[in-house]
Structures are given as structure tokens and as C-alpha cells.
Short mmCIF file of C-alpha atoms in Angstrom, two decimals:
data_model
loop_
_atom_site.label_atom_id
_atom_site.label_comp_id
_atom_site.label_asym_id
_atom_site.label_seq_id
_atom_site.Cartn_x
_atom_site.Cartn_y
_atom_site.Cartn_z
CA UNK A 1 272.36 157.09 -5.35
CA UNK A 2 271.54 155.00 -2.58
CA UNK A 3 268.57 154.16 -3.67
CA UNK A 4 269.72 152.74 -7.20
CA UNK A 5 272.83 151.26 -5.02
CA UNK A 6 270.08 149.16 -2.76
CA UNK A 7 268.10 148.49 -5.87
CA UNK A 8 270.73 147.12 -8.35
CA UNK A 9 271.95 144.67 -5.54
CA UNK A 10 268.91 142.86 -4.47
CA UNK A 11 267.99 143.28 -7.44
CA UNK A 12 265.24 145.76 -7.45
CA UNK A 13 263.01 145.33 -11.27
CA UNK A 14 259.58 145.90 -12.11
CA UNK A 15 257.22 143.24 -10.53
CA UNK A 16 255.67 140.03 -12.38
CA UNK A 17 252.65 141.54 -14.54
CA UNK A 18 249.53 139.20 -14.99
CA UNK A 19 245.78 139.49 -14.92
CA UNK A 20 244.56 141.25 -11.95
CA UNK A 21 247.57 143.83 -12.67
CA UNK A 22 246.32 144.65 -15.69
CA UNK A 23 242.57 144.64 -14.17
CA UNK A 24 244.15 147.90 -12.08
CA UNK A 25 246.18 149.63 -14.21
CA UNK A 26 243.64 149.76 -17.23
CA UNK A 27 240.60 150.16 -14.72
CA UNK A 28 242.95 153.49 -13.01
CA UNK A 29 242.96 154.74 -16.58
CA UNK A 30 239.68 154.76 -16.93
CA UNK A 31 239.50 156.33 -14.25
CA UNK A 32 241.42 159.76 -15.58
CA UNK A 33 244.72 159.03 -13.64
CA UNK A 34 247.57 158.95 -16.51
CA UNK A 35 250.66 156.60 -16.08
CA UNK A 36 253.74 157.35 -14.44
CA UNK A 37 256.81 156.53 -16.14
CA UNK A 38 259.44 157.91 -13.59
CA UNK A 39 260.43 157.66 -10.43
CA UNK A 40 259.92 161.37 -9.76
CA UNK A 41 256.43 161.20 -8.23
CA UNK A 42 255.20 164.55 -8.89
CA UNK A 43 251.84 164.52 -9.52
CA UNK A 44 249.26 161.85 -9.18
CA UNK A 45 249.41 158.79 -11.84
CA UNK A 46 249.48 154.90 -11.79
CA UNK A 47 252.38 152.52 -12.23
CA UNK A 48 253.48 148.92 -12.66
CA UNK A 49 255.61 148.74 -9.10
CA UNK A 50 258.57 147.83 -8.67
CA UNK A 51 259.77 145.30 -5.86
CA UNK A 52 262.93 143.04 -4.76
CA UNK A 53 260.96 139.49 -6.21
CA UNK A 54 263.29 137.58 -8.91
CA UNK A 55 261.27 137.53 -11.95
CA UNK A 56 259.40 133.81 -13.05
CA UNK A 57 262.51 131.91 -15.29
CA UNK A 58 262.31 127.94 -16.70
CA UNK A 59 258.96 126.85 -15.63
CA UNK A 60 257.96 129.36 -12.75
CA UNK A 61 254.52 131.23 -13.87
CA UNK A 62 254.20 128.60 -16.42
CA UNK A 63 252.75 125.86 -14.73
CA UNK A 64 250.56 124.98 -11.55
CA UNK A 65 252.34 121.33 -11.08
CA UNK A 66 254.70 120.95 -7.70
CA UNK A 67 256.59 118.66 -9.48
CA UNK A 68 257.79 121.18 -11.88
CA UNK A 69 258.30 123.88 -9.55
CA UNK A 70 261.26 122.73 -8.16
CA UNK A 71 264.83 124.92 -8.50
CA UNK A 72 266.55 124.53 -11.29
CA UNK A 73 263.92 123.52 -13.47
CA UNK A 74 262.11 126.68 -12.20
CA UNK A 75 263.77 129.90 -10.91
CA UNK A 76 262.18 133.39 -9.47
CA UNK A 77 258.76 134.05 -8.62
CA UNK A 78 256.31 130.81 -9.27
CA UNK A 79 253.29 132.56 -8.42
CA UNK A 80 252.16 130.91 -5.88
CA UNK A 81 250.58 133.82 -4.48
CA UNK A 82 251.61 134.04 -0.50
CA UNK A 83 254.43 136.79 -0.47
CA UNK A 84 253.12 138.10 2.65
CA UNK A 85 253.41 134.80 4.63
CA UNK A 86 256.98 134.37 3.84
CA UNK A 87 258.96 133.19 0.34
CA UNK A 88 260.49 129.50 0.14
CA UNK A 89 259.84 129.89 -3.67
CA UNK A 90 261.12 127.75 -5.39
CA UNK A 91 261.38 124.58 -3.68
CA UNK A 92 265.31 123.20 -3.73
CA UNK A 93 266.86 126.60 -4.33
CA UNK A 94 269.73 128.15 -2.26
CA UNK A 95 268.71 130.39 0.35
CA UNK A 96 270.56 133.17 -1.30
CA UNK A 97 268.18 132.57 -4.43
CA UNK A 98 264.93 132.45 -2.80
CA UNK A 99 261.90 134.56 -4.84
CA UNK A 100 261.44 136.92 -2.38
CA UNK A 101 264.57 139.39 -1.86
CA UNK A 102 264.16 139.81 1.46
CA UNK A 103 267.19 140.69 4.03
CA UNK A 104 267.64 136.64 4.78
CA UNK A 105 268.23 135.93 1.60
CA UNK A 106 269.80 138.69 0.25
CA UNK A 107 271.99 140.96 2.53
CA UNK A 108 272.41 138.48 5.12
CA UNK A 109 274.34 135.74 2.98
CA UNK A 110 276.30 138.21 1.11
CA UNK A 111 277.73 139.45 4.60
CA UNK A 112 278.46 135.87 5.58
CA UNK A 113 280.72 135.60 2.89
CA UNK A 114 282.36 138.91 2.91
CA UNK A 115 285.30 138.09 4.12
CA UNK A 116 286.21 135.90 1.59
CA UNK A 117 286.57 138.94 -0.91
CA UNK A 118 288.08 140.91 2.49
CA UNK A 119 291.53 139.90 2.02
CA UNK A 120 292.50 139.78 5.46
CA UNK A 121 289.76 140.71 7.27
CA UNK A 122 288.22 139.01 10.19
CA UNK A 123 285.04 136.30 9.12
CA UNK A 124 281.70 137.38 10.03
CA UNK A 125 279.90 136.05 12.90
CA UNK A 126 275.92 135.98 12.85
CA UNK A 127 274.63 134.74 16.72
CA UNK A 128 270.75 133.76 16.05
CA UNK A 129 268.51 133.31 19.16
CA UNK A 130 270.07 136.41 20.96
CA UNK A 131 268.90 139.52 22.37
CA UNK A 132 270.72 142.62 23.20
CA UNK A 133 270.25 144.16 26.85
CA UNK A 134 272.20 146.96 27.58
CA UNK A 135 274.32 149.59 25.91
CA UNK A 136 277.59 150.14 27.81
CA UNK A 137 278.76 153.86 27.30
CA UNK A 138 281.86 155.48 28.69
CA UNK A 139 283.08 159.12 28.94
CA UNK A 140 285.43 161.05 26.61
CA UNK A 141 286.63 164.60 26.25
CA UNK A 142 283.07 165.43 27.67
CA UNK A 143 281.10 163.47 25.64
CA UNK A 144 279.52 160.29 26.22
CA UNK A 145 280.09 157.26 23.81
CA UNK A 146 279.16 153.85 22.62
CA UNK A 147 281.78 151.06 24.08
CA UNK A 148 279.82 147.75 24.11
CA UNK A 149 276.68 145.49 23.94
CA UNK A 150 275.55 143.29 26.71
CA UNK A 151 273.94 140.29 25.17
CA UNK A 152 271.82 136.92 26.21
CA UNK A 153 271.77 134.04 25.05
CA UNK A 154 268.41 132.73 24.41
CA UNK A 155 269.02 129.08 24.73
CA UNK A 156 271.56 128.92 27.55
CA UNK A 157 270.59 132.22 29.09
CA UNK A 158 273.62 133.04 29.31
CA UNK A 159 275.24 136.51 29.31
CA UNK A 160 277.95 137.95 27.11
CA UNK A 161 279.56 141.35 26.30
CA UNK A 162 280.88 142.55 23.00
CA UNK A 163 282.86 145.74 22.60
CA UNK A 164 283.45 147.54 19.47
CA UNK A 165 284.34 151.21 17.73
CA UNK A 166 280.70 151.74 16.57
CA UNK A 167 277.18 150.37 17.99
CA UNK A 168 274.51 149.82 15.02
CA UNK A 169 271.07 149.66 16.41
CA UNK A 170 268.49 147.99 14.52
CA UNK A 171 266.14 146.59 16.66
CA UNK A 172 263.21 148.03 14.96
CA UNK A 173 260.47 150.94 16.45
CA UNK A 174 259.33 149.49 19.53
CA UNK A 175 262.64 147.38 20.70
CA UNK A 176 265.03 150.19 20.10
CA UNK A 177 263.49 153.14 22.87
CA UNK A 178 263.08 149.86 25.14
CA UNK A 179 266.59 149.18 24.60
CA UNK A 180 267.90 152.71 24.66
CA UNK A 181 265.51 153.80 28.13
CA UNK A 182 266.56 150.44 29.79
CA UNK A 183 270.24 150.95 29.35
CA UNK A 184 269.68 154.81 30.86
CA UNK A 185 271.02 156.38 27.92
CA UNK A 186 270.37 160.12 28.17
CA UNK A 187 267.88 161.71 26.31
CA UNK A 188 267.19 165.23 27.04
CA UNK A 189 264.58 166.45 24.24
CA UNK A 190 262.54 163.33 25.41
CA UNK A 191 261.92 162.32 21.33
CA UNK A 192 263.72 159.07 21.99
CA UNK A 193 260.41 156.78 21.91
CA UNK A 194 258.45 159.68 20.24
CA UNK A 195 256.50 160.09 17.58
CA UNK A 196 255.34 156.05 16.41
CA UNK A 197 254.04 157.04 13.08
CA UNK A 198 252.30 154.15 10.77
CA UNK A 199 250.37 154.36 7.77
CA UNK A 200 246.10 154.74 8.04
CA UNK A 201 244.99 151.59 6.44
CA UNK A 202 242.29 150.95 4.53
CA UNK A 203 241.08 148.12 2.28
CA UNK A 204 238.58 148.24 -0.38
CA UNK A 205 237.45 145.14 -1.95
CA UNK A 206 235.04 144.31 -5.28
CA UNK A 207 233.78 141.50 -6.98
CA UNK A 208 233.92 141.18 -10.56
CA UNK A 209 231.98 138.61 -12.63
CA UNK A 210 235.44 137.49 -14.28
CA UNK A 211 238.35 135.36 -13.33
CA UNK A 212 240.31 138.34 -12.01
CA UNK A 213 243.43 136.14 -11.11
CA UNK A 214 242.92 137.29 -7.08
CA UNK A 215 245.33 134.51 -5.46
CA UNK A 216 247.78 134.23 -7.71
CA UNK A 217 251.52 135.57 -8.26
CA UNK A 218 253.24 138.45 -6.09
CA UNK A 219 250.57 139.99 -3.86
CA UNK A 220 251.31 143.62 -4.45
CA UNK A 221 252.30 144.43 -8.16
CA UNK A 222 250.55 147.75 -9.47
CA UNK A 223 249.86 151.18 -7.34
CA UNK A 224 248.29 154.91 -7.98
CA UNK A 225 250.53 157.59 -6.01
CA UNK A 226 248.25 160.53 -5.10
CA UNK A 227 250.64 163.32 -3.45
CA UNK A 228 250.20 164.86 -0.43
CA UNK A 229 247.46 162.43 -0.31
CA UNK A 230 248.58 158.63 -0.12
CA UNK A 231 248.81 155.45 -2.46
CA UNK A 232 246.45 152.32 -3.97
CA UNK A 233 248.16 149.68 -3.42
CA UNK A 234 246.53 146.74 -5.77
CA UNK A 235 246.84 143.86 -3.10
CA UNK A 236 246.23 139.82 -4.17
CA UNK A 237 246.09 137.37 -1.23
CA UNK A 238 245.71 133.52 -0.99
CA UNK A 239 242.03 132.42 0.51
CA UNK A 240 242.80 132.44 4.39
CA UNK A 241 244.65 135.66 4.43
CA UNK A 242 241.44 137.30 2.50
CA UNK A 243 238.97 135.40 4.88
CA UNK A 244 241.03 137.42 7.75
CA UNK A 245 241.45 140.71 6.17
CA UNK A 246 237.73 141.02 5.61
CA UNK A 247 237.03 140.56 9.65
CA UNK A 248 239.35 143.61 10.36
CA UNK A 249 236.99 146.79 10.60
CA UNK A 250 236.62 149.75 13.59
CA UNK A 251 232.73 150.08 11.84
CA UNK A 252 231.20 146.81 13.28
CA UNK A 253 229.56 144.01 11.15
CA UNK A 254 228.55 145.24 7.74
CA UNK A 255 224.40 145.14 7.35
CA UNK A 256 224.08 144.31 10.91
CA UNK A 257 225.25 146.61 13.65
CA UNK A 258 228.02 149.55 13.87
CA UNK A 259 231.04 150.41 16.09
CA UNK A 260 229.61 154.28 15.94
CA UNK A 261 232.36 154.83 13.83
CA UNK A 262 231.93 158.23 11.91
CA UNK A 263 233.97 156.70 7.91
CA UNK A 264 231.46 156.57 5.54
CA UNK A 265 231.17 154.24 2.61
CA UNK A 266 233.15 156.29 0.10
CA UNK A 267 230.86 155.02 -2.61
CA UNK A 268 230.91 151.34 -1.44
CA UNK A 269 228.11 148.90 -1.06
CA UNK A 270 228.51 148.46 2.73
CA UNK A 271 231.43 149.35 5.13
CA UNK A 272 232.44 147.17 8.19
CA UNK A 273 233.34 144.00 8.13
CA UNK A 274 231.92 140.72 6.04
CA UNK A 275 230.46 138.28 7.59
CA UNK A 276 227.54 135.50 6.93
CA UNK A 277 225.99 135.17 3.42
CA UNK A 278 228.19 138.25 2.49
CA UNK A 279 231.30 136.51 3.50
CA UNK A 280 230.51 133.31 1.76
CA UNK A 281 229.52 135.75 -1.65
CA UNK A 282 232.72 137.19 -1.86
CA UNK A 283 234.94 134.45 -0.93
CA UNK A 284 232.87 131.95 -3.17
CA UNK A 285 235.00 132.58 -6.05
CA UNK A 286 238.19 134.21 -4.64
CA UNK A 287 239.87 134.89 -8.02
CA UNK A 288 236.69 136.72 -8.45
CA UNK A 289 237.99 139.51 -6.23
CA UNK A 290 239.83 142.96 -6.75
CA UNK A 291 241.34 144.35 -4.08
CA UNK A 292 242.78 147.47 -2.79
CA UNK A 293 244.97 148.45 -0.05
CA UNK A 294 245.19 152.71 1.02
CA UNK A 295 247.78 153.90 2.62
CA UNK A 296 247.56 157.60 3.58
CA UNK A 297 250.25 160.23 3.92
CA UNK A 298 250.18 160.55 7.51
CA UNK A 299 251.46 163.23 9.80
CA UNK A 300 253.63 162.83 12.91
CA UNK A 301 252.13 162.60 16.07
CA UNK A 302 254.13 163.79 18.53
CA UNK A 303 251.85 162.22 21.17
CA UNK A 304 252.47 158.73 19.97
CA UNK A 305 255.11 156.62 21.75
CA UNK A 306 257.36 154.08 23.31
CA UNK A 307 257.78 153.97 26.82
CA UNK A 308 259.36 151.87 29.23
CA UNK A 309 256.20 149.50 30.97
CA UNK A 310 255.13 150.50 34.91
CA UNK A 311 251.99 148.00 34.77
CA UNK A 312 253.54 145.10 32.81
CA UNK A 313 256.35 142.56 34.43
CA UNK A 314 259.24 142.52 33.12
CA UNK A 315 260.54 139.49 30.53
CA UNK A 316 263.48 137.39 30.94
CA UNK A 317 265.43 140.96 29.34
CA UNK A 318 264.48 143.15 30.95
CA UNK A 319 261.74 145.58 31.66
CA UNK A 320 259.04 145.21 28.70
CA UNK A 321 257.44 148.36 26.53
CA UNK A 322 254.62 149.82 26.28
CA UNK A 323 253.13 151.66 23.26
CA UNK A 324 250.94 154.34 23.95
CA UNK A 325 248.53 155.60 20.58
CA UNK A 326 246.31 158.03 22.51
CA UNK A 327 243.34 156.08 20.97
CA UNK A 328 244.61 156.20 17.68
CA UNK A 329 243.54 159.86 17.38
CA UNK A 330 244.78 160.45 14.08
CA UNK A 331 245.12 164.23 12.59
CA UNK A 332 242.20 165.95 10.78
CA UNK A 333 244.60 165.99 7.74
CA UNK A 334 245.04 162.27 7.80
CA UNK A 335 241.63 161.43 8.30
CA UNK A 336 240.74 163.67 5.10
CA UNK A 337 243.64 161.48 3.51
CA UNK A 338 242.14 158.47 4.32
CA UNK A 339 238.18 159.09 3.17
CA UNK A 340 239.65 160.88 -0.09
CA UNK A 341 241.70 157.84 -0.62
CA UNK A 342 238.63 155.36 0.00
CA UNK A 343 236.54 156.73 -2.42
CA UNK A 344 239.04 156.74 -5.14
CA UNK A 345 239.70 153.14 -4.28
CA UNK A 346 236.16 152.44 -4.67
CA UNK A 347 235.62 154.78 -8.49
CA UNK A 348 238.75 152.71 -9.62
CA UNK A 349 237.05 149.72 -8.72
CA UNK A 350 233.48 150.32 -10.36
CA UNK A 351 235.60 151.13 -13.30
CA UNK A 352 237.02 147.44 -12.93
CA UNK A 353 234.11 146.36 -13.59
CA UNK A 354 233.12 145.63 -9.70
CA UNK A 355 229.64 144.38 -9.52
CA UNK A 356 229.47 144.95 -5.63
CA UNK A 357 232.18 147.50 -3.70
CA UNK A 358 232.52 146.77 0.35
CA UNK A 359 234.98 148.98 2.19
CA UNK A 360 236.28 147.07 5.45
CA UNK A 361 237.26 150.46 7.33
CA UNK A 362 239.96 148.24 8.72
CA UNK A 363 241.27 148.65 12.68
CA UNK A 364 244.33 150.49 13.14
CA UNK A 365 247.33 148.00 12.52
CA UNK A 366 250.99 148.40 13.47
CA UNK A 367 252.38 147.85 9.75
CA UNK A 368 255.49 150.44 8.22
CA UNK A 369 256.22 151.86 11.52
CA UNK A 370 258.94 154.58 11.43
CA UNK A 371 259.81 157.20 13.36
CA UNK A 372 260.25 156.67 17.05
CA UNK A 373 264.27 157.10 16.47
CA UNK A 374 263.83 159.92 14.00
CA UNK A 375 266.49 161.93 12.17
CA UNK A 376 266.33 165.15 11.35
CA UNK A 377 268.37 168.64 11.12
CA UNK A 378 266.59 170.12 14.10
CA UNK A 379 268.20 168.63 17.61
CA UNK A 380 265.14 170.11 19.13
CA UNK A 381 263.21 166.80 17.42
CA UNK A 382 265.44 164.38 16.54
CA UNK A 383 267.12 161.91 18.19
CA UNK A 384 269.92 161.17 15.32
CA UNK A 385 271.83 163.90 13.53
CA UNK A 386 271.30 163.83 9.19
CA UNK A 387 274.26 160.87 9.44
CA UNK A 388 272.01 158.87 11.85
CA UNK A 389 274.35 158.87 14.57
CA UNK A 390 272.90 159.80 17.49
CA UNK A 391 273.19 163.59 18.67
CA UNK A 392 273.27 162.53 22.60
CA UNK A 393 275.67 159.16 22.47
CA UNK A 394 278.77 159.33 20.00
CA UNK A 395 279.68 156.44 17.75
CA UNK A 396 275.75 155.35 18.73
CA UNK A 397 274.20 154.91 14.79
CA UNK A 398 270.52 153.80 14.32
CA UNK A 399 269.98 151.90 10.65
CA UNK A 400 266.28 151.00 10.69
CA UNK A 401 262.91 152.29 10.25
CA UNK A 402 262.85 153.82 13.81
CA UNK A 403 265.29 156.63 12.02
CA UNK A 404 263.05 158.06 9.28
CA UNK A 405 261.53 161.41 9.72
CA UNK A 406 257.99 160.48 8.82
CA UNK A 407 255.23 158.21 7.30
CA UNK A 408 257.23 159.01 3.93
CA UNK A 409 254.34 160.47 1.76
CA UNK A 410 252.72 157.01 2.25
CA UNK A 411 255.53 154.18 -0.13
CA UNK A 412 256.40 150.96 1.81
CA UNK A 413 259.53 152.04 4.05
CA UNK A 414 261.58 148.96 3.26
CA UNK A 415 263.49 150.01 0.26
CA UNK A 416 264.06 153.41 1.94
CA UNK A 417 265.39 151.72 5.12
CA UNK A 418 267.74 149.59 2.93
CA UNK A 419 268.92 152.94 1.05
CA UNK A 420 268.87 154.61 4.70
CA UNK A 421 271.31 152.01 6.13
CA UNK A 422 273.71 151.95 2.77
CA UNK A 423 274.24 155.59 3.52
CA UNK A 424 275.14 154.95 7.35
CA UNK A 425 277.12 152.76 6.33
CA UNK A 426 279.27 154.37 4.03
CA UNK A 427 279.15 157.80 6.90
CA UNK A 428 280.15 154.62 9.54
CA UNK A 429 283.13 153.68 7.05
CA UNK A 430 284.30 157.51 6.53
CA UNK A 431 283.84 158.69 10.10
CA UNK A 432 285.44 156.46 12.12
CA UNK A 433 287.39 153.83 9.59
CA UNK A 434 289.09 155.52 7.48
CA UNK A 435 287.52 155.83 4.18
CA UNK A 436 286.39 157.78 1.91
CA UNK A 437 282.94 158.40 0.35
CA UNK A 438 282.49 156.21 -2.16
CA UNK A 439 278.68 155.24 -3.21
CA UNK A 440 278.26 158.85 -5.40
CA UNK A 441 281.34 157.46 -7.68
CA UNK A 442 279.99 155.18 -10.70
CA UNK A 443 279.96 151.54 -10.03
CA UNK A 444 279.44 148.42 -12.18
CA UNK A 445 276.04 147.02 -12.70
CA UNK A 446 274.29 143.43 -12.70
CA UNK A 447 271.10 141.98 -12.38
CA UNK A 448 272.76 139.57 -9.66
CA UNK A 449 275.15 142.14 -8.75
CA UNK A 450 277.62 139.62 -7.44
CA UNK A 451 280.46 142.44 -8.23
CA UNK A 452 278.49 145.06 -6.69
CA UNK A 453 278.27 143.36 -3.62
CA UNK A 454 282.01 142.77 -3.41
CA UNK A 455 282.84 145.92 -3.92
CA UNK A 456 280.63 146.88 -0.86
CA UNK A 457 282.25 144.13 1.16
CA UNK A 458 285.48 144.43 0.30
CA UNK A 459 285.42 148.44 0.90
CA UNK A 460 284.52 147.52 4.35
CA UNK A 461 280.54 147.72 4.42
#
């Protein structure tokens, strides 16, 4: 439920469909995988996906002309291809109705307005250009508990202290340990910091000798889920973005020298990265590309972490922190993940029609990190309890990606953060306000979800 809760506010809908989705999807057919029509991933199949973008109204998709691109004439989605660098889309619109659902221009501005449906409650105040230092706790009836946040102004440097019944973190994977260790909050399974998990990348691109519509509308619109295996992500990019992604590679310069790495090809034409007359070939024609992003279903490595800095100075908040990979060792399972995943990639591409296959093996990168928070049932490996408060500091709740388990089977972890913090919220509201549980009753439905989201608000979310 708090999935479909998350999903009917932002709104969550099935993403923009144009050329090089259809490239995918029909080229994963061939390929033997059959299509998924639920959300019950079960066994392994391809989908249209599903994302928080408003869908192309008036003239967005319909035209390439600025001029006519501009909110009202155009609403949603206008294709113009560079999701990943941020959504302005369209030009002139609110900031609530930006393209791109992201927390800014969704969550954010509904909050700021809350109490205008909170009949007597307080306004909300948003401080920008701040950062948290310190976590004041106190002690009662034996148990230590969340009192206040210690916070500096980024402009003034000043300092300033807030107190309150409840302490959301949600700082994100690395900042929250650093904040937690630096404000000598006790942690005495050591997993606060623990267990960094992120997804093993991989990107697999082909050329096609078609207009394959590469750089144009939402940049990630189609996947295959594999189970227990990872995902294909069908990726789009605008020119710079691709000239980058195709320099990122642990195997060296493709054709010319290797890193030692041990990936093969997978079926490719050449692995490492492009560079030279290779380069120039693929990028020549960018809407000549297909490309293919793997994420693998990753296990939890308990030797990955966030620690508190002993060779680095500290900033202007404090002592800095310090992520320690061990090398990016990565488990034997995951590796098999990843080379399994690779060389599907690269069959679903041939059957694209792909007249020449490179896999980048692509350098580990810190994207979708989870974990280093983690909740769980067991207090021997957890940090937070199954409500996400924390089992060592009461009234101490943790509503990011730094609280889930693991890598997730290999999905993007944004829409299951979002769900994650709806239900801390609603365990926040019944715990310590008052309430009742509320989100498991049926609610009414938009595609704007402007009554949705006052019913959160004025319940007290």
C-alpha cells in the first residue's frame, strides 16, 4: 500500500513510449524473454517502466521548436532528452509542475503548503544552505533518546539548536554514519556505517544503421527484470553525457591496451573503453546508438563502510568521512550476476539489429547506495528496528536509502525510499502523535492527487 500511496501522489504512470523503446522491447522479444504485465516480478520478462515523469500534453513531444515549448502551451515531458542532468521541463511552468517528479517539485511544495489544509497547525519552515552537526540525546527510564539537532548556518556560520519529539534523519548513506559517529551516538553491533551496498554497473552499447531515437525523450523508459540475477535498463542520453559514459571502464582502452581486468566481452565487439576512430564511429550519429545499462542483484558486504576520517582534516562541520570498499571486491555471486547480465545485454542488442556491440566494463560508481543504516528484524545486523526507528536511540527514525536492507534485487531505490519514508511516517504519527494507522484504509485517487496529498497533510504527515 505504500507503494501505490507514493505512486498515485507524484504521480507514478507508465513512461513516454517512442522509438528507441520500442527498439528494446521488440528486440527483448526476440530475444525469448516474454512481457511482464504485473508488478509481481516473478520470473524473468520485459516491461514498458514506469517512472514519476508527467506525460508530454499540448505541444510537448510534438515539436522540436523552443518557442513552443513553453508552459502552458506545452505541459509534461518535452523530450528533450537530459533527465539525468536535472528537469526544468517545460520552460515557464511552476516548480510544483516541473516534468520530472522529483522530491523538489513534488513532496517538497506540497509540505510547504500543508498547513494551509492543517487547520491550526504551525506553517512549515524549510532552512536551505544548512547542515546538521550534532544529535543531542538525553536519558530516560534507562534509555537514551533523541532531544535536538545542532545546526549551521552555511552563509553566516552561525550555530543554532532545534528541539523536537522525534529526529528524522535523512542525510543520505555516507552523511548519516558521519553524522551519527560524530555526535557519539552509541552503537554497539558496530553496523552503524556498515554494509555500503550499490549496484555492479555495467553498460553495453550498439550501433544500429537506423535512426534509433538515442537522445531523445526520458532517458530510461523500458527494462528486462531477470531474478535473482539483475535488470536491463534501456538507457538514452544527450551527446556529452554518452561521450563520458563511454570513457568509464576498469578494462583499459578498447583495441589498445588493458587494465588486466579478468570481464570478458560477453559477446561484444571490444570491451574497455572507446576512444579514437572508435569514439568518433559511435558518436558520429548519436541517435544511431542503443544502449544498455545492467544493474546486478548484489549481495551485502559486510566489509564495506563509513567511517569517521583519521587521515583527512576536518571541514567547517566537523570531522569528514571516509568510505572504505576493500577494493571493490565484489562477491563471486555478484560477479556471476554481472557477466550473465552482460551477455544478455549484448544477445538483446544483436537482436536490435546492432551492427557493432562494445561493452564499456564500466568503473565501480557510487549510484543507488543503500544500506549503511539498514533495517532489519535481527538487532544483531541492523541498526533500525522493522519501524525504522533506531534500536540504540529512541524517537531516533532514519527515512532514506541508508535504511534498506539490501541492493533490492537490483530496481532503482527511489520509489522504494519514497514508499519506505510514507510508512515511517505514518509509524512516526501512531507512535508518538497520537494517531492511528491509516495508509491500509482506502483513499481517493487522482492523477494530480491534490486530495491525496491533503489528506496526508492534514492527518499530520
Amino acid at each position: 500500500p505504500y507503494y501505490e500511496w507514493v505512486e498515485h501522489t507524484l504521480p507514478v504512470q507508465t513512461a513516454p513510449m517512442g522509438t528507441k523503446e520500442e527498439i528494446f522491447l521488440r528486440a527483448a522479444e526476440r530475444v525469448g524473454l516474454p512481457l511482464q504485465t504485473s508488478k509481481d516480478i516473478t520470473r524473468a520478462a520485459y516491461r514498458p517502466q514506469e517512472n514519476a515523469i508527467l506525460q508530454p500534453q499540448g505541444t510537448a513531444g510534438r515539436t522540436a521548436n523552443p518557442d513552443r515549448l513553453r508552459y502552458p502551451q506545452a505541459r509534461g515531458c518535452t523530450f528533450c532528452g537530459y533527465c539525468y542532468l536535472g528537469c526544468y521541463e517545460p520552460r515557464g511552468a511552476p516548480r510544483n509542475l516541473a516534468a520530472k517528479r522529483s522530491t523538489d517539485a513534488s513532496y517538497i511544495p506540497m509540505a510547504l503548503t500543508a498547513d494551509a489544509w492543517h487547520q491550526g497547525g504551525k506553517p512549515i519552515t524549510l532552512i536551505t544552505d544548512a547542515f546538521v552537526t550534532n544529535l543531542t540525546t538525553a536519558s530516560e527510564a534507562g534509555q537514551t533518546v533523541a532531544r535536538a539537532v545542532t545546526w549551521r548556518d552555511q552563509t553566516s556560520g552561525a550555530m543554532h539548536q532545534e528541539e523536537g519529539k522525534v529526529v528524522v534523519m535523512s542525510a543520505g548513506c555516507i552523511e548519516n554514519p558521519r553524522l551519527w559517529l560524530n555526535s557519539g551516538l552509541p552503537n554497539p553491533n558496530g553496523w552503524v556505517g556498515q554494509g555500503l551496498t550499490d549496484h555492479g554497473y555495467d553498460f553495453v552499447v550498439g550501433k544500429v544503421p537506423f535512426d534509433a531515437g538515442f537522445s531523445r525523450g526520458p532517458n530510461s523508459n523500458a527494462r528486462a527484470d531477470i531474478p535473482g540475477r539483475g535488470a536491463l535498463e534501456h538507457i538514452g542520453l544527450p551527446p556529452a553525457l554518452t561521450a563520458s559514459i563511454m570513457n568509464l571502464s576498469d578494462s583499459g582502452m578498447a583495441g589498445l591496451y588493458d587494465n588486466g581486468a579478468p570481464v570478458g566481452r560477453a559477446g561484444a565487439d571490444s570491451v574497455g573503453r572507446l576512444v579514437g576512430k572508435q569514439l568518433r564511429s559511435f558518436l558520429s550519429d548519436i541517435d544511431r546508438l542503443v544502449g544498455i545499462q545492467i544493474y546486478t542483484d548484489d549481495d551485502v558486504e559486510t566489509q564495506n563502510r563509513v567511517t569517521i576520517s583519521s587521515v583527512f582534516p576536518p571541514d567547517e562541520n566537523g570531522p569528514v568521512p571516509q568510505i572504505d570498499m576493500h577494493r571493490r571486491d565484489r562477491t563471486s555471486r555478484t560477479r556471476k550476476n554481472r557477466e550473465y547480465m552482460a551477455a544478455l545485454a549484448v544477445k538483446v542488442l544483436r537482436a536490435a539489429g546492432a551492427t557493432k556491440v562494445a561493452r564499456l566494463d564500466w568503473q565501480p560508481i557510487l549510484l543507488h547506495v543503500q544500506s549503511t543504516m539498514r533495517m532489519g528484524t535481527d538487532a544483531k545486523t541492523s541498526v533500525l528496528d522493522e519501524n525504522a526507528e533506531s534500536r540504540f536511540v529512541r524517537r531516533l527514525f532514519v527515512a532514506d536509502n541508508s535504511a534498506l536492507a539490501n541492493a533490492l534485487g537490483s530496481p532503482n531505490p527511489t520509489l522504494t525510499t519514497q514508499a519506505l519514508a510514507t510508512r515511517t511516517a505514518e509509524k512516526i504519527f501512531s507512535r508518538y502523535f497520537g494517531g492511528d494507522p491509516w495508509v491500509h484504509q482506502e483513499a481517493p485517487l487522482a492523477s494530480t492527487a491534490p486530495e491525496v496529498t491533503k489528506a496526508v497533510l492534514a492527518r499530520g504527515l
